Coordinates of C-alpha atoms and ligand atoms in Angstrom, one line a residue:
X9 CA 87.5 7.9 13.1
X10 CA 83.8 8.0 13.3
X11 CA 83.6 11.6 15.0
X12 CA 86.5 12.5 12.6
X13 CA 84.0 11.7 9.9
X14 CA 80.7 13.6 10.9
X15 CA 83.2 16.9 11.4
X16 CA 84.7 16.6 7.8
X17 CA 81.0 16.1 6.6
X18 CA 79.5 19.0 9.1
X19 CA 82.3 21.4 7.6
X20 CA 81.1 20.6 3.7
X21 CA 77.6 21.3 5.1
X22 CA 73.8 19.5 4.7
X23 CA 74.5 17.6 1.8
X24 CA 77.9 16.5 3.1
X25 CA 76.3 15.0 6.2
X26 CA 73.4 12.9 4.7
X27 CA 76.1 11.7 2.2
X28 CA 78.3 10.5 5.0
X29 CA 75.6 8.9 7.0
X30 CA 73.8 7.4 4.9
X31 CA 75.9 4.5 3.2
X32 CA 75.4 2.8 -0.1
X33 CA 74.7 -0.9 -0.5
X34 CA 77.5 -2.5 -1.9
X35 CA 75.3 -4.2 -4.8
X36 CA 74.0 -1.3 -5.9
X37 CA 77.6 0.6 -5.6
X38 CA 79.3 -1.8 -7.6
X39 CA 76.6 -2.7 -10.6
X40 CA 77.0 0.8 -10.8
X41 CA 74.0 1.4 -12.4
X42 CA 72.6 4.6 -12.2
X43 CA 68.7 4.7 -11.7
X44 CA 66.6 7.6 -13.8
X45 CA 63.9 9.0 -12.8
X46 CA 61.4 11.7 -13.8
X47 CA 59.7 14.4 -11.9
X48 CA 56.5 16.0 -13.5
X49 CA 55.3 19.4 -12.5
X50 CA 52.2 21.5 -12.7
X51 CA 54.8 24.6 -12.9
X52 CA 56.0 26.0 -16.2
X53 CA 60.1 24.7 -16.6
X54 CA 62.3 26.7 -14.3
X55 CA 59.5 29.1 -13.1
X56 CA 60.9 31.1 -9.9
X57 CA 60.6 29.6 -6.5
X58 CA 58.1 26.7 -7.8
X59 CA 60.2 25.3 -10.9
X60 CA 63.0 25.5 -9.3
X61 CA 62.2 24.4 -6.3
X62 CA 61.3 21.2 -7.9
X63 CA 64.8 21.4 -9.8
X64 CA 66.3 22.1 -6.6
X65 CA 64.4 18.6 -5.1
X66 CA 65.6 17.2 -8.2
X67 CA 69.8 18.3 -8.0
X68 CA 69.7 17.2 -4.1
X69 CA 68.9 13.9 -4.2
X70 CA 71.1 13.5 -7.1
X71 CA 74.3 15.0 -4.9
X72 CA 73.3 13.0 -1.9
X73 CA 73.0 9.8 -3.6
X74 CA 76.8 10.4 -5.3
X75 CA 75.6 10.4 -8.4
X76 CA 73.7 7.4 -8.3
X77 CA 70.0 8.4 -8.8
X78 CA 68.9 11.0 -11.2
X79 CA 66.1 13.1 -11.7
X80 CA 64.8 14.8 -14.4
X81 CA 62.6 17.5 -14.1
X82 CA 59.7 17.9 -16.8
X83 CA 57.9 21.1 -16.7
X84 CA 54.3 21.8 -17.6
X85 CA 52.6 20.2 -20.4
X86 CA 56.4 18.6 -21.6
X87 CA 56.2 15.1 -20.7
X88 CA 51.9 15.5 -19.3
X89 CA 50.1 18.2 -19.1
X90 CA 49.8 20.4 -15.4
X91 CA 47.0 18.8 -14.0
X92 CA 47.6 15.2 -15.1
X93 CA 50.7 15.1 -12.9
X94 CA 48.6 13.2 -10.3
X95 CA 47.4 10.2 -12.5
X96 CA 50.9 10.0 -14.3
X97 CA 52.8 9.1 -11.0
X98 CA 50.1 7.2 -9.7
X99 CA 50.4 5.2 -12.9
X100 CA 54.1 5.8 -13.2
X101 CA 54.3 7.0 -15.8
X102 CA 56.4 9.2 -14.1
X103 CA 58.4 8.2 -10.5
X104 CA 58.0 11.8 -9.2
X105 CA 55.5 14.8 -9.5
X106 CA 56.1 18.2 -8.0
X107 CA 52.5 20.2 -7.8
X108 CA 49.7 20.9 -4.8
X109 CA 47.5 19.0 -3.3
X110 CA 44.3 21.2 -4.0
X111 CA 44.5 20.5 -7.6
X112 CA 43.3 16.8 -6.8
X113 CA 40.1 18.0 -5.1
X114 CA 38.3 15.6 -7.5
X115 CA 40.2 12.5 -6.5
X116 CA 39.3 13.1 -3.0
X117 CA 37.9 16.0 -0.8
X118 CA 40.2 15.5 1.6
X119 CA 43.2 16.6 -0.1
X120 CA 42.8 20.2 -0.2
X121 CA 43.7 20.2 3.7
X122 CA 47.3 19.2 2.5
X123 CA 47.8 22.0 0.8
X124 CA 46.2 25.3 1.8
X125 CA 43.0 25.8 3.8
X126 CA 41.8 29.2 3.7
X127 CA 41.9 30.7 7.5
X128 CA 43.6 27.5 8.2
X129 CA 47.4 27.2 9.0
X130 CA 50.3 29.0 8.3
X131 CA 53.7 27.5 6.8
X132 CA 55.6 26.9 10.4
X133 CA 51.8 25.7 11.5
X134 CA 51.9 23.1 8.2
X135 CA 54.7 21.7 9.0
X136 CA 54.5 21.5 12.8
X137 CA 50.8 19.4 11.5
X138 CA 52.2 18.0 9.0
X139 CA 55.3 16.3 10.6
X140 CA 54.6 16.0 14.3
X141 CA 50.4 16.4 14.5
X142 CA 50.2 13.8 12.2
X143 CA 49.1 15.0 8.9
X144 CA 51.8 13.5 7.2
X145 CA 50.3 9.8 8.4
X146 CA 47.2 11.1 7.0
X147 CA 48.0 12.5 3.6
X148 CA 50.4 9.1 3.4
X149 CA 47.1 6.7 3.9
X150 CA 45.1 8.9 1.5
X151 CA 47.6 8.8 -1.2
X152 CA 48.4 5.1 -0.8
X153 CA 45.0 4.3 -2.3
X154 CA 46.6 6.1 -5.4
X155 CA 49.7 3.8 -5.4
X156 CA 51.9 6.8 -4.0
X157 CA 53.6 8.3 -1.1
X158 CA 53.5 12.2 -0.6
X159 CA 56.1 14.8 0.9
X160 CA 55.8 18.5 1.8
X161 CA 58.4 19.8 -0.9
X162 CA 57.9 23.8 -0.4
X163 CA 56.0 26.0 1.6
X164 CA 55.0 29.8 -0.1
X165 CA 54.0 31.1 3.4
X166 CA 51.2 33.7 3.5
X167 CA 50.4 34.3 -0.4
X168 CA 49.1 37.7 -1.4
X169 CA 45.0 38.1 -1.9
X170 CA 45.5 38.8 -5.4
X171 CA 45.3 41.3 -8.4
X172 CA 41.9 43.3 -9.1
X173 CA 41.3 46.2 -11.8
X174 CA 38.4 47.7 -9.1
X175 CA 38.4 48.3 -5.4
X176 CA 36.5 45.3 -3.4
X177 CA 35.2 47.9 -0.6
X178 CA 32.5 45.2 0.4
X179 CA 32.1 41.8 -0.1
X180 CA 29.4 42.7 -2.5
X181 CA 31.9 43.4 -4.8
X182 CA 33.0 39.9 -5.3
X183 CA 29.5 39.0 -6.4
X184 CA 29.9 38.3 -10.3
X185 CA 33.7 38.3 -10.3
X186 CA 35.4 35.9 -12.2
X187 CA 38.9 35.3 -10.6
X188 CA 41.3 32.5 -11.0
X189 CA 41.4 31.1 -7.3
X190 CA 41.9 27.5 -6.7
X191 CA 40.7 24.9 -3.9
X192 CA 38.4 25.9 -1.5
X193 CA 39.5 29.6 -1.6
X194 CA 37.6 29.2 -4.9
X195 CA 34.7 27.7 -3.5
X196 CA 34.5 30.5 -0.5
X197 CA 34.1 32.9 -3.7
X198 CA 31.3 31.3 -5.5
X199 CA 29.1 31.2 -2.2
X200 CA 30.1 35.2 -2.3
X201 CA 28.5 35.2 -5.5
X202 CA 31.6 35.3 -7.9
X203 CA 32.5 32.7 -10.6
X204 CA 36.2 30.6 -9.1
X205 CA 38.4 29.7 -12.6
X206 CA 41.1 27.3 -12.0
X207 CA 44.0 28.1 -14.2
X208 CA 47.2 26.4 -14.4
X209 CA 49.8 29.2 -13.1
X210 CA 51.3 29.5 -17.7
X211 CA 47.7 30.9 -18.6
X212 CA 46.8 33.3 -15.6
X213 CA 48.6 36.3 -17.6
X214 CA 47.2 36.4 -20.7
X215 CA 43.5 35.1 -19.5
X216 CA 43.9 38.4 -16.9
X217 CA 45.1 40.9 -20.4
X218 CA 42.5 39.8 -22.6
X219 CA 39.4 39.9 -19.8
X220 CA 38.6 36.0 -20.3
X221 CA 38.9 36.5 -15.8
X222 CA 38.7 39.9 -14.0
X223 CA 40.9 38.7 -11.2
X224 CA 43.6 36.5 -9.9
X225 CA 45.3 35.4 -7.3
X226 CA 48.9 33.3 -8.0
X227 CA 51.2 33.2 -4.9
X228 CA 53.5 36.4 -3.4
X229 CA 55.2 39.3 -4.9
X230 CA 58.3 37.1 -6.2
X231 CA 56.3 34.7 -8.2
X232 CA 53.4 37.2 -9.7
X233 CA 56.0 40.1 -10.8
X234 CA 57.6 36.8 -12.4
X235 CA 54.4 36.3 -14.3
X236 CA 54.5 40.4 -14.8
X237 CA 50.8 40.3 -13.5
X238 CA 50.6 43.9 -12.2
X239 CA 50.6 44.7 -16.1
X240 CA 47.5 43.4 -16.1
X241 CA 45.6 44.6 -13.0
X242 CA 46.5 47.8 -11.0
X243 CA 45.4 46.7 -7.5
X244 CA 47.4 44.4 -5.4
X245 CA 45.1 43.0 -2.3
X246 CA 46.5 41.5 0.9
X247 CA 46.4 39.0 2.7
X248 CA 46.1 35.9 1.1
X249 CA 43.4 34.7 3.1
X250 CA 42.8 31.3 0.9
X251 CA 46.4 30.5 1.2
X252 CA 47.8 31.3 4.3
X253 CA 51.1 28.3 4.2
X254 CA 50.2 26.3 1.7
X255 CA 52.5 23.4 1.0
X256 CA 53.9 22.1 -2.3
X257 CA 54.1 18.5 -2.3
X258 CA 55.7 15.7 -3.9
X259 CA 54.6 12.4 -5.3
X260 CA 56.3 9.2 -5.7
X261 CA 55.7 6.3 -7.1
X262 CA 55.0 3.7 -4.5
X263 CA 56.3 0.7 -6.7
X264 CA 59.4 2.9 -7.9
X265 CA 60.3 3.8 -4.4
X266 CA 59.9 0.2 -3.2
X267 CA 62.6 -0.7 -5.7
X268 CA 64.8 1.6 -4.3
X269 CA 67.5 0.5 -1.7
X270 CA 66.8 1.4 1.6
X271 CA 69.5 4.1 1.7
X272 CA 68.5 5.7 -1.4
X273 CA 64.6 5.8 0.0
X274 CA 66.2 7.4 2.8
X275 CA 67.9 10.3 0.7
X276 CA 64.5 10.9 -1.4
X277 CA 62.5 11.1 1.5
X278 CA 65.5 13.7 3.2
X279 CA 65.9 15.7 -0.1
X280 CA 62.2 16.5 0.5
X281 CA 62.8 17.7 4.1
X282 CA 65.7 19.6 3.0
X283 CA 64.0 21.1 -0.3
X284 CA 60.8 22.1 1.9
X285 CA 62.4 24.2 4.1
X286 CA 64.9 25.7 1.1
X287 CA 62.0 27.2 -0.5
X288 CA 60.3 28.7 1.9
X289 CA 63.4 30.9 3.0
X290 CA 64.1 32.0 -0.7
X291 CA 60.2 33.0 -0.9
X292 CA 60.1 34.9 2.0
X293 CA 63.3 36.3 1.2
X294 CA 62.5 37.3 -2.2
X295 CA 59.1 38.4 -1.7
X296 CA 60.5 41.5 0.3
X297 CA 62.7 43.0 -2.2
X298 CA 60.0 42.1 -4.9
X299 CA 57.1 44.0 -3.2
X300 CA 59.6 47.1 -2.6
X301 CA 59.8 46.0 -6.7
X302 CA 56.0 45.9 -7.7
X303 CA 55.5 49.3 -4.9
X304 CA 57.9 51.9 -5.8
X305 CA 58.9 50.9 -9.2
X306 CA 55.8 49.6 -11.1
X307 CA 53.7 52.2 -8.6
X308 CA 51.3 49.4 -7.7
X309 CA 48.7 50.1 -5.5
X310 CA 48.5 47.8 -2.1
X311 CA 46.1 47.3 0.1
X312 CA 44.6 45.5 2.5
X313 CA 41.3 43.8 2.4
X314 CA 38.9 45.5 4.9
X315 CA 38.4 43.9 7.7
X316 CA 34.2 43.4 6.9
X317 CA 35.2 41.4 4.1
X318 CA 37.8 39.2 5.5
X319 CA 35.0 38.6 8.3
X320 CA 32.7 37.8 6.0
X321 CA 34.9 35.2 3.9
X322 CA 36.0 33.7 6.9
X323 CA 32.5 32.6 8.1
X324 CA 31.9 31.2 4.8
X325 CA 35.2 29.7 4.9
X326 CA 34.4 27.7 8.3
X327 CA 30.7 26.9 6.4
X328 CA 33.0 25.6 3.1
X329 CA 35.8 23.8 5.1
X330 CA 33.1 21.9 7.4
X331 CA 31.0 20.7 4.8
X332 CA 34.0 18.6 3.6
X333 CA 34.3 17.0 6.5
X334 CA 30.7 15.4 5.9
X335 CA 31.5 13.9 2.5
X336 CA 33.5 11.1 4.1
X337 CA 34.4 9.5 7.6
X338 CA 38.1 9.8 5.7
X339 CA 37.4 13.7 5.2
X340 CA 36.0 13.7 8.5
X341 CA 38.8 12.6 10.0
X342 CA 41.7 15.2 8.3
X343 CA 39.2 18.1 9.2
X344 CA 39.4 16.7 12.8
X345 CA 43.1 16.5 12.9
X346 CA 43.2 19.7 11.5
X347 CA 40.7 21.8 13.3
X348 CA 42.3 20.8 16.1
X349 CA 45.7 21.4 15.2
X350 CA 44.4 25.0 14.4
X351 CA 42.5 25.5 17.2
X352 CA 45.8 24.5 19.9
X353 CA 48.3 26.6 17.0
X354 CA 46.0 30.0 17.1
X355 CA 46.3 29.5 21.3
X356 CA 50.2 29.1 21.5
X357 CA 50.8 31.5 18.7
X358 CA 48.6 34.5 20.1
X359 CA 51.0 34.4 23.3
X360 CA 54.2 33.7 20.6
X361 CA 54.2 34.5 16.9
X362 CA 51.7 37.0 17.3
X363 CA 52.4 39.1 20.2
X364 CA 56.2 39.0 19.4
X365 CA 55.3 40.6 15.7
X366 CA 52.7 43.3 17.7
X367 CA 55.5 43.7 20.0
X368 CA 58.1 44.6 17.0
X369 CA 55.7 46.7 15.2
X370 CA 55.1 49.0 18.1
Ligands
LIG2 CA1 47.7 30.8 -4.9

């Protein structure tokens, strides 16, 4: 009966299964009361990949709780404004908040490592960190002290280096730049000399059309022809150096999520997992037929950074990323876990990843 069960729920697929497994508790199934929640986000309603990856977040645990939770999704500035997502679930004033960690550099150092560290990991590294190197433990005890309790929800994987109207041939030419570049990535390009703005993702366009910043950077192809940047600047740099895998996250509400019953804390928590790894695939899946986009059909010009400049920012990266580690013994101790992560990920991968994709290229 049992194994009869899990095959009818395999066949129907992800959502099928976590349904079936996970049971309801008969008080809450009978009062019948559905449970609302809302989900603030730093992204603009619906915005590709980011939006809707929060939607999507939003829509699973509302099929795998049977209807019994709800979620409503609130983009940018429509219930708080983009950067106040962290302080409105901490004070729940929303259960949920869809956004990245490195916007809450001011609420603690230490949270930038949770979302992108420039030279740092890449998406399959994050996870790997986050879930069995014990990030997660970390990022959980640094957000408790905010009243919540964070979960990866999307990965961009390697982001682009961004959108420039003049060639950066040294890293000389970043001194006096004014680009839109958030976290520490932003930081790396003050110490070159240039001034780091950090824009929610609604105002990069028209700040880059009307010369307010010379530069940005936003995430991959999919997402910045989205935002039609490459009207506004005719050179498209790679890599993203500053964000090699950097994870979206979502915030709950410790005190709403305590209220929940146990099964329903177990769907949130899965509809994370499952929403993580969902945007991720349709990034890196629409990010190839959106660069063959932006290349041959709005002629943009790619290239890669030279490799004298990405030297240079990555020593000032490793100078930027260690001096968080001394505002803290917390910070200290995610730089730690980190570094190390890194260190053992960059010696498995050269003899995996790495050689595998040098192997396929040649
Ligand atoms: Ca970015």
């Amino acid at each position: 009966m049992k194994r009869r069960g899990l095959l009818k729920a395999l066949a129907v697929g992800t959502a099928g299964l976590a349904a079936a497994m996970v049971r309801p508790h008969r008080g809450e199934a009978e009062s019948g009361k559905k449970i609302r929640w809302k989900m603030v986000t730093t992204w603009p309603q619906n915005f590709p990949g980011l939006g809707t990856g929060a939607n999507f977040l939003a829509k699973t645990i509302g099929e795998l709780s049977g209807g019994r939770m709800e979620v409503k999704v609130f983009g940018a500035n429509e219930l708080v404004g983009p950067f106040e997502v962290f302080d409105a679930v901490s004070r729940g004033t929303a259960q949920m908040g869809h956004g990245a960690a490195y916007y809450w550099k001011g609420k603690d150092p230490a949270c930038q490592f949770f979302a992108a560290v420039p030279f740092g990991l890449n998406a399959q590294e994050m996870n790997a960190w986050l879930y069995y190197g014990g990030g997660l433990d970390l990022w959980t005890e640094l957000y408790g002290r905010f009243n919540m309790i964070p979960a990866a929800v999307g990965n961009t994987g390697v982001q682009m280096g961004g959108w420039f109207n003049k060639e950066i041939n040294s890293i000389n030419d970043l001194n006096g730049l004014k680009m839109r570049i958030p976290g520490l990535g932003g930081e790396v390009l003050k110490r070159a000399g240039g001034t780091p703005v950090n824009l929610p993702g609604g105002e990069i366009f028209s700040s880059l059309q009307s010369g307010a910043i010379d530069a940005t950077e936003w995430v991959g192809p999919y997402n910045d022809l989205a935002f039609g940047l490459h009207k506004a600047a005719k050179i498209y740099y790679y890599p993203g150096w500053h964000e090699p895998g950097t994870t979206m996250e979502g915030m709950i509400n410790r005190d709403a999520f305590k209220e929940l019953p146990e099964d329903l804390q177990k769907i949130v928590l899965t509809a994370c997992r499952v929403a993580n790894l969902d945007m991720l695939s349709e990034l890196t899946a629409r990010n190839n037929a959106a660069l063959a986009t932006l290349v041959h059909e709005h002629k943009v010009d790619l290239r890669p950074f030279p490799q004298e400049v990405l030297k240079k920012l990555k020593e000032i990266s490793d100078v930027v990323v260690a001096e968080i580690a001394g505002q803290d013994p917390f910070s200290k101790k995610v730089y730690e876990s980190f570094n190390t992560f890194r260190d053992q990920a960059i010696h498995w991968h050269e003899v995996s990843e790495q050689a595998y994709l040098n192997a396929r290229k040649s």
